[in-house]
Short mmCIF file of C-alpha atoms in Angstrom, two decimals:
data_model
loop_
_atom_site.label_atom_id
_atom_site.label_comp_id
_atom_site.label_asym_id
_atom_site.label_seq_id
_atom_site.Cartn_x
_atom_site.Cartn_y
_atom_site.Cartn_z
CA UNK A 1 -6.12 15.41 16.34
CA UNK A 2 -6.22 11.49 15.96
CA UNK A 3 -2.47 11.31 15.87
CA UNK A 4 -1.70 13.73 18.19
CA UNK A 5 1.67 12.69 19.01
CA UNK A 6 2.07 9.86 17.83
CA UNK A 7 5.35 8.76 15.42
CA UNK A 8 4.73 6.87 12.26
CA UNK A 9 7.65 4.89 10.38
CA UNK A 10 5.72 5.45 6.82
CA UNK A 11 7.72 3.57 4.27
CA UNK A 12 7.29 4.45 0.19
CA UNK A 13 5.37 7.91 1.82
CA UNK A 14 6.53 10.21 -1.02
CA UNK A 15 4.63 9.64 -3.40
CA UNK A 16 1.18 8.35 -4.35
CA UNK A 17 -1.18 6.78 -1.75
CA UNK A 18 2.18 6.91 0.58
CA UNK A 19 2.25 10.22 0.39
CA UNK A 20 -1.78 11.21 0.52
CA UNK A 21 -0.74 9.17 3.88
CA UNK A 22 1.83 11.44 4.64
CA UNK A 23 -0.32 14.04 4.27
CA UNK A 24 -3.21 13.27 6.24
CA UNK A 25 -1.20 11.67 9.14
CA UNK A 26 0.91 15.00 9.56
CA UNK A 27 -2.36 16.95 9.52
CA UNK A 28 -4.22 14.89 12.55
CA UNK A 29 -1.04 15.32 14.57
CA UNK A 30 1.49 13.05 14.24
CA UNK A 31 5.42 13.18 13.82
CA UNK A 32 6.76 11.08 10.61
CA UNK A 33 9.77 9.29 9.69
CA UNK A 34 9.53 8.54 5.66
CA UNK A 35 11.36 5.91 4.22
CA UNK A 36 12.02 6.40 0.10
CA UNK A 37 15.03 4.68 -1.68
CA UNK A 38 14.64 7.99 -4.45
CA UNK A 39 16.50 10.89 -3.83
CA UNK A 40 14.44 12.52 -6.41
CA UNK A 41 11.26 11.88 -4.73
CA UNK A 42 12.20 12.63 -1.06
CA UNK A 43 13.63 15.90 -2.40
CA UNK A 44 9.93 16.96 -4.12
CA UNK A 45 8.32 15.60 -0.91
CA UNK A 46 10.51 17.76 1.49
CA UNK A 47 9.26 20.47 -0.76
CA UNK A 48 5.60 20.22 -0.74
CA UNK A 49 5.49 19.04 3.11
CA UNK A 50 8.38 21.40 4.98
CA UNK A 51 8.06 20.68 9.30
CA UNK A 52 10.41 19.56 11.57
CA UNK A 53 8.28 17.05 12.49
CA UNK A 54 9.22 15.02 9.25
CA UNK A 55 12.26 13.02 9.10
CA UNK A 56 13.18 11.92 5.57
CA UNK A 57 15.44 8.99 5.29
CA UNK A 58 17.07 7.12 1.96
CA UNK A 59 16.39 3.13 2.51
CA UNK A 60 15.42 0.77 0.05
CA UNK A 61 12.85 -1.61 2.18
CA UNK A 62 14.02 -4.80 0.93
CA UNK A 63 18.03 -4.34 2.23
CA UNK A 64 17.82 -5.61 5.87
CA UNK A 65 20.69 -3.11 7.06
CA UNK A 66 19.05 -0.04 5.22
CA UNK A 67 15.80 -0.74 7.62
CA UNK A 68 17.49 -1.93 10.83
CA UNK A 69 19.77 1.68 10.31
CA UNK A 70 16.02 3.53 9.68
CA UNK A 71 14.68 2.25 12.69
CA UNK A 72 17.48 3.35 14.66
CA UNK A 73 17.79 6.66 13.12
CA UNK A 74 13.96 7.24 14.02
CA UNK A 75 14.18 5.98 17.82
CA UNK A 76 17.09 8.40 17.81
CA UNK A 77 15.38 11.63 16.71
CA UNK A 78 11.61 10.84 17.79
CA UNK A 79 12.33 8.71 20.80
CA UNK A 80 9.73 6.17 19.79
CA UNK A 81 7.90 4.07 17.51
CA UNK A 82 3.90 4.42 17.77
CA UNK A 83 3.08 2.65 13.88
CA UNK A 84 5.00 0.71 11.31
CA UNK A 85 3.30 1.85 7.61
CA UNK A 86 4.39 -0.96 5.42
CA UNK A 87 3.67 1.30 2.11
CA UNK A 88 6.51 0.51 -0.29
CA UNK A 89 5.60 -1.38 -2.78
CA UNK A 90 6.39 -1.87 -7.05
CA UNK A 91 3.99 -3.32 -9.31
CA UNK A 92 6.36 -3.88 -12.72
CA UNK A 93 5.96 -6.73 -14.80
CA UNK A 94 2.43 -6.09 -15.88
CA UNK A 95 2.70 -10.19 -17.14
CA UNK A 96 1.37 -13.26 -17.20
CA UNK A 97 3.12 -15.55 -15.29
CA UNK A 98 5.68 -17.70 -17.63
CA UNK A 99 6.88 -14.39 -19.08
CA UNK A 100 7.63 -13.09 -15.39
CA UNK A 101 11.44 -12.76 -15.19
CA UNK A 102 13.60 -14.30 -12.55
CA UNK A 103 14.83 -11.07 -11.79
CA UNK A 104 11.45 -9.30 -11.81
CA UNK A 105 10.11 -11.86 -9.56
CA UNK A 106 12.56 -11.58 -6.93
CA UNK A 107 12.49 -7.90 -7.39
CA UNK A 108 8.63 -7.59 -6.18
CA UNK A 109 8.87 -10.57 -3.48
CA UNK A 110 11.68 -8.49 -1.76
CA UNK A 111 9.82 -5.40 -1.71
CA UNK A 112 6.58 -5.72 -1.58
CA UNK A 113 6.64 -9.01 0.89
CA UNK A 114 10.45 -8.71 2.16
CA UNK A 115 10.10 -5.11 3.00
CA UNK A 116 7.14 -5.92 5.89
CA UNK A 117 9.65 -8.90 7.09
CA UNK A 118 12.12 -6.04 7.88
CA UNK A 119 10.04 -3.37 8.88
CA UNK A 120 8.66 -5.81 11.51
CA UNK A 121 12.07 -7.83 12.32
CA UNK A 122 13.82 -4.43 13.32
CA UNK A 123 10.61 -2.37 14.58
CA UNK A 124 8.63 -4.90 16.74
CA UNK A 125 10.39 -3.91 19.95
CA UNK A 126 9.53 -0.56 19.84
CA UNK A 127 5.68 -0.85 19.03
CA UNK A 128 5.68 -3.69 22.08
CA UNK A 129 7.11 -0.26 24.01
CA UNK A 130 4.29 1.65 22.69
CA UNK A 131 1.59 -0.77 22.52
CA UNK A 132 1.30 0.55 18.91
CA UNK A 133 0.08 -1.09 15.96
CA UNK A 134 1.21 -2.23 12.19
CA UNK A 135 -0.89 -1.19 9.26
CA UNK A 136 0.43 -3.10 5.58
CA UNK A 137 -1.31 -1.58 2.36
CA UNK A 138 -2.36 -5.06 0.35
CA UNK A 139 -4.57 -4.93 -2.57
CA UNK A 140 -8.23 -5.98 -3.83
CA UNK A 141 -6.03 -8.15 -6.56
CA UNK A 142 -4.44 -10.34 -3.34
CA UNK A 143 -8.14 -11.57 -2.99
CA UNK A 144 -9.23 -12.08 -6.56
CA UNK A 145 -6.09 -12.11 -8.86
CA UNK A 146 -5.33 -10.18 -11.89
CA UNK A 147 -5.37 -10.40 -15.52
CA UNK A 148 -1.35 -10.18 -17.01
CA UNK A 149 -0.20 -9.79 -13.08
CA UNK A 150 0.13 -12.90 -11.49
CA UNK A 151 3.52 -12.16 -9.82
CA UNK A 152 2.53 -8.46 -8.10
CA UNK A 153 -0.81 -10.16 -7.54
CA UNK A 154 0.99 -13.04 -5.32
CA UNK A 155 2.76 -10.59 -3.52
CA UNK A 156 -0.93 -8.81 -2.43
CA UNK A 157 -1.87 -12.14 -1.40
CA UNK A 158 0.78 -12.98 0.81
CA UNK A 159 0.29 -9.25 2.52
CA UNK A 160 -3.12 -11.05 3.25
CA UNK A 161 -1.74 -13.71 4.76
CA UNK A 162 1.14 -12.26 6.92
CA UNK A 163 -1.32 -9.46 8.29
CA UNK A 164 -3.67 -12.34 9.68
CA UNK A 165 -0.58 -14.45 11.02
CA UNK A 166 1.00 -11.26 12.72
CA UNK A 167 -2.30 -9.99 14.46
CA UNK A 168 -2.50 -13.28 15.86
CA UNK A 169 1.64 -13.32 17.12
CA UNK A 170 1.19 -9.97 18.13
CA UNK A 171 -1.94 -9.58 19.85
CA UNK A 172 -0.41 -10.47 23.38
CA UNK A 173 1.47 -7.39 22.92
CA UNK A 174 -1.24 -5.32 22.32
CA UNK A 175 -0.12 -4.66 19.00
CA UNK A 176 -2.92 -4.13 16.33
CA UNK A 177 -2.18 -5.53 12.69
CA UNK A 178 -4.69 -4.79 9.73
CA UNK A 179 -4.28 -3.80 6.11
CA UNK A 180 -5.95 -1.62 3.59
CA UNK A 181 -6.89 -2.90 0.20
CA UNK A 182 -7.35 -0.52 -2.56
CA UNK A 183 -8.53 -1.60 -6.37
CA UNK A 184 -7.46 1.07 -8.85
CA UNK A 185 -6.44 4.54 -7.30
CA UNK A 186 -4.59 6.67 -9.77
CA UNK A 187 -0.90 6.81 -8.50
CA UNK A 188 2.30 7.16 -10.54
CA UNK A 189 2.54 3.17 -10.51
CA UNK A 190 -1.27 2.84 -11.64
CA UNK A 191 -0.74 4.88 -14.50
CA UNK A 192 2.84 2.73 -15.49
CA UNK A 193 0.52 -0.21 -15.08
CA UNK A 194 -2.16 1.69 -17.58
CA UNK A 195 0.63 1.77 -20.31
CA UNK A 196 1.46 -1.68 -19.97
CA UNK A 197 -2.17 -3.11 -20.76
CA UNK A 198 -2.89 -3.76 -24.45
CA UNK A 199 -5.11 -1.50 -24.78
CA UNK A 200 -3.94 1.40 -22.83
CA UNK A 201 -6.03 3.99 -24.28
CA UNK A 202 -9.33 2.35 -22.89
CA UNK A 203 -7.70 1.46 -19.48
CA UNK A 204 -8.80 5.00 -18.04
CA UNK A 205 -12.65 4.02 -18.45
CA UNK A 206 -12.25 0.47 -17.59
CA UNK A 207 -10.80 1.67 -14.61
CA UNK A 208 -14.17 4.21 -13.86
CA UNK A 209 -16.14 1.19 -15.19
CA UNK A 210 -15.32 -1.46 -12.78
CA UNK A 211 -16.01 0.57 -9.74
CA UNK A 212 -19.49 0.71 -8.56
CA UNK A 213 -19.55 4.15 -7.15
CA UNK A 214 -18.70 5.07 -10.84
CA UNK A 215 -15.24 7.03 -10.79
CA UNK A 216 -11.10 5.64 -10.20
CA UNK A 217 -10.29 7.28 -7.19
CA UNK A 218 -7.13 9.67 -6.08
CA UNK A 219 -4.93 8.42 -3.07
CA UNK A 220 -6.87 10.71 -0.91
CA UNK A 221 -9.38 8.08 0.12
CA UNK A 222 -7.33 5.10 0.85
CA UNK A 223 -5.55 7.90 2.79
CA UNK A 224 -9.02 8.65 4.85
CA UNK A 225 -8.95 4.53 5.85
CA UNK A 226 -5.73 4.73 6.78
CA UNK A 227 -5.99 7.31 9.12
CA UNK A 228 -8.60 5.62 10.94
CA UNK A 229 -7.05 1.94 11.16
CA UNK A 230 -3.76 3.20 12.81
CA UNK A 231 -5.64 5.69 14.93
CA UNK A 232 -7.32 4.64 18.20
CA UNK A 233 -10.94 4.92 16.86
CA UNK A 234 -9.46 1.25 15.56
CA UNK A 235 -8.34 0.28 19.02
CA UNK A 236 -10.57 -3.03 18.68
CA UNK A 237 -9.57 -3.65 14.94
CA UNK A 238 -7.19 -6.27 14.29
CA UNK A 239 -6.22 -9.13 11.47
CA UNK A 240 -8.44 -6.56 9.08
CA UNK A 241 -8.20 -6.77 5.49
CA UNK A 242 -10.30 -3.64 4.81
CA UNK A 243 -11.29 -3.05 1.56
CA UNK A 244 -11.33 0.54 -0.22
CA UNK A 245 -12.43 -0.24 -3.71
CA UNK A 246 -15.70 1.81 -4.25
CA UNK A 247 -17.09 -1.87 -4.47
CA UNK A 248 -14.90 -2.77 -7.27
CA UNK A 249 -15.08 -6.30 -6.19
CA UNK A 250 -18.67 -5.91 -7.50
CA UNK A 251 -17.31 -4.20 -10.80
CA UNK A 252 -15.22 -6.28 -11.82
CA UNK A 253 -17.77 -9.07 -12.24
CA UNK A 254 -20.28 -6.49 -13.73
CA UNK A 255 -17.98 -5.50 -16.22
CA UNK A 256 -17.25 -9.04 -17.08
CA UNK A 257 -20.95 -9.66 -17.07
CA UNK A 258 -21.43 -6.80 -19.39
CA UNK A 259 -19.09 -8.54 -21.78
CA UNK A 260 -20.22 -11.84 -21.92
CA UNK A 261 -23.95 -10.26 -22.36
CA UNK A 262 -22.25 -8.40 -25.60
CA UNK A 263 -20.64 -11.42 -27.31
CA UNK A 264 -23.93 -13.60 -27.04
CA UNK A 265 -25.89 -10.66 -28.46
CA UNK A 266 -23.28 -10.84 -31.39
CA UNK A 267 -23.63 -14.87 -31.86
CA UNK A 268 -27.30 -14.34 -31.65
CA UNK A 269 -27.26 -11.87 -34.72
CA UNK A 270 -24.83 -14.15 -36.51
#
């Protein structure tokens, strides 16, 4: 059991890859505090994953008091802090840049980017008790950008950045920090995102298209990484932007290839 004992401060673990997480980490041992600003969703997840060694809490990641009060509610009934799962994240407007609202702007800085500022402002003194470690789930899109997602892309990138910056300021501790970065994985948000594209009834192939192994994955597999980066088969992993894309990277640029090779056979018959 990799996680035998261990507590894990999983935030956004009810649903999609946060709750595959959920899943996995309660399986290999470990005791869970899961923060979800839905009701709704902590409800169905209480349902599907019923031990005492869960602790549900209501916190919306980007209020400063909601996290400071979840970090002291989980030192309270665990005793500890082993890992900090920066999960949470939203991934609305699926736009270009100039059509990206104020308000929907702000809305994904302060919880996909302000949400590991509090997790980490109110938590760091109890991983430097545990010599534990912080694991943030990025993106392949914080790397390469986005078509019609420049602002949720930005956000992926900065999770980049901070993870690098916080290994280094945390090292002396002895407090790991690495991230996962999934391409497509079909989650509740991927599948808003699908009906936001132009052509959303082609999106579900394009996804299995730009993957090299050949399929869109479920959660379960970013799930799998996770597992191992916070466990200590990762004791000498640190500043780690890990990649779990089925080499989408590679995809992408085939698929693009794959187009341009289809409008010069056009011009060449015109």
């Amino acid at each position: 059991m990799l996680l035998k004992n261990k507590v894990i401060f999983l935030t956004g673990g009810t649903e999609g890859i946060g709750f595959e997480c959920a899943k996995i980490y309660n399986a290999a041992g470990a005791k869970l505090s899961i923060v979800s600003n839905s009701e709704r969703s902590i409800e169905e997840a209480r349902l599907k994953l019923q031990t005492e060694d869960i602790l549900y809490i209501k916190a919306d990641v980007a209020v400063a008091a909601d996290i400071q009060q979840a970090i002291i509610e989980t030192v309270g009934y665990f005793g500890k802090i082993d890992v900090i799962h920066n999960n949470a994240g939203i991934s609305n407007p699926s736009k270009a840049l100039h059509e990206t609202t104020e308000d929907e702007w702000n809305a994904l800085f302060n919880v996909n980017v302000k949400g590991v500022f509090n997790t980490t402002r109110y938590g760091i003194e109890e991983l430097k008790k545990t010599r534990g470690n912080i694991l943030n789930t990025g993106s392949l899109v914080g790397e390469i950008g986005q078509e019609i997602h420049a602002a949720y892309s930005a956000t992926k990138g900065a999770i980049s950045a901070l993870t690098k910056s916080m290994a280094l300021d945390y090292a002396p501790y002895g407090i790991r920090v690495n991230a996962v970065a999934p391409a497509g994985v079909w989650t509740p948000m991927l599948r808003v995102w699908s009906q936001q594209q132009p052509d959303a009834n082609s999106i579900e192939n394009y996804l299995d298209d730009i993957h090299a192994l050949g399929y869109c994955p479920e959660g379960d597999v970013v799930a799998d990484a996770c597992l191992f980066l916070i466990s200590d088969q990762a004791r000498f992993v640190t500043g780690c932007i890990l990649p779990v894309t089925g080499g989408a990277e590679l995809g992408y640029r085939r698929v693009i290839n794959q187009t341009v090779q289809a409008i010069q056979e056009k011009n060449d018959h015109i």
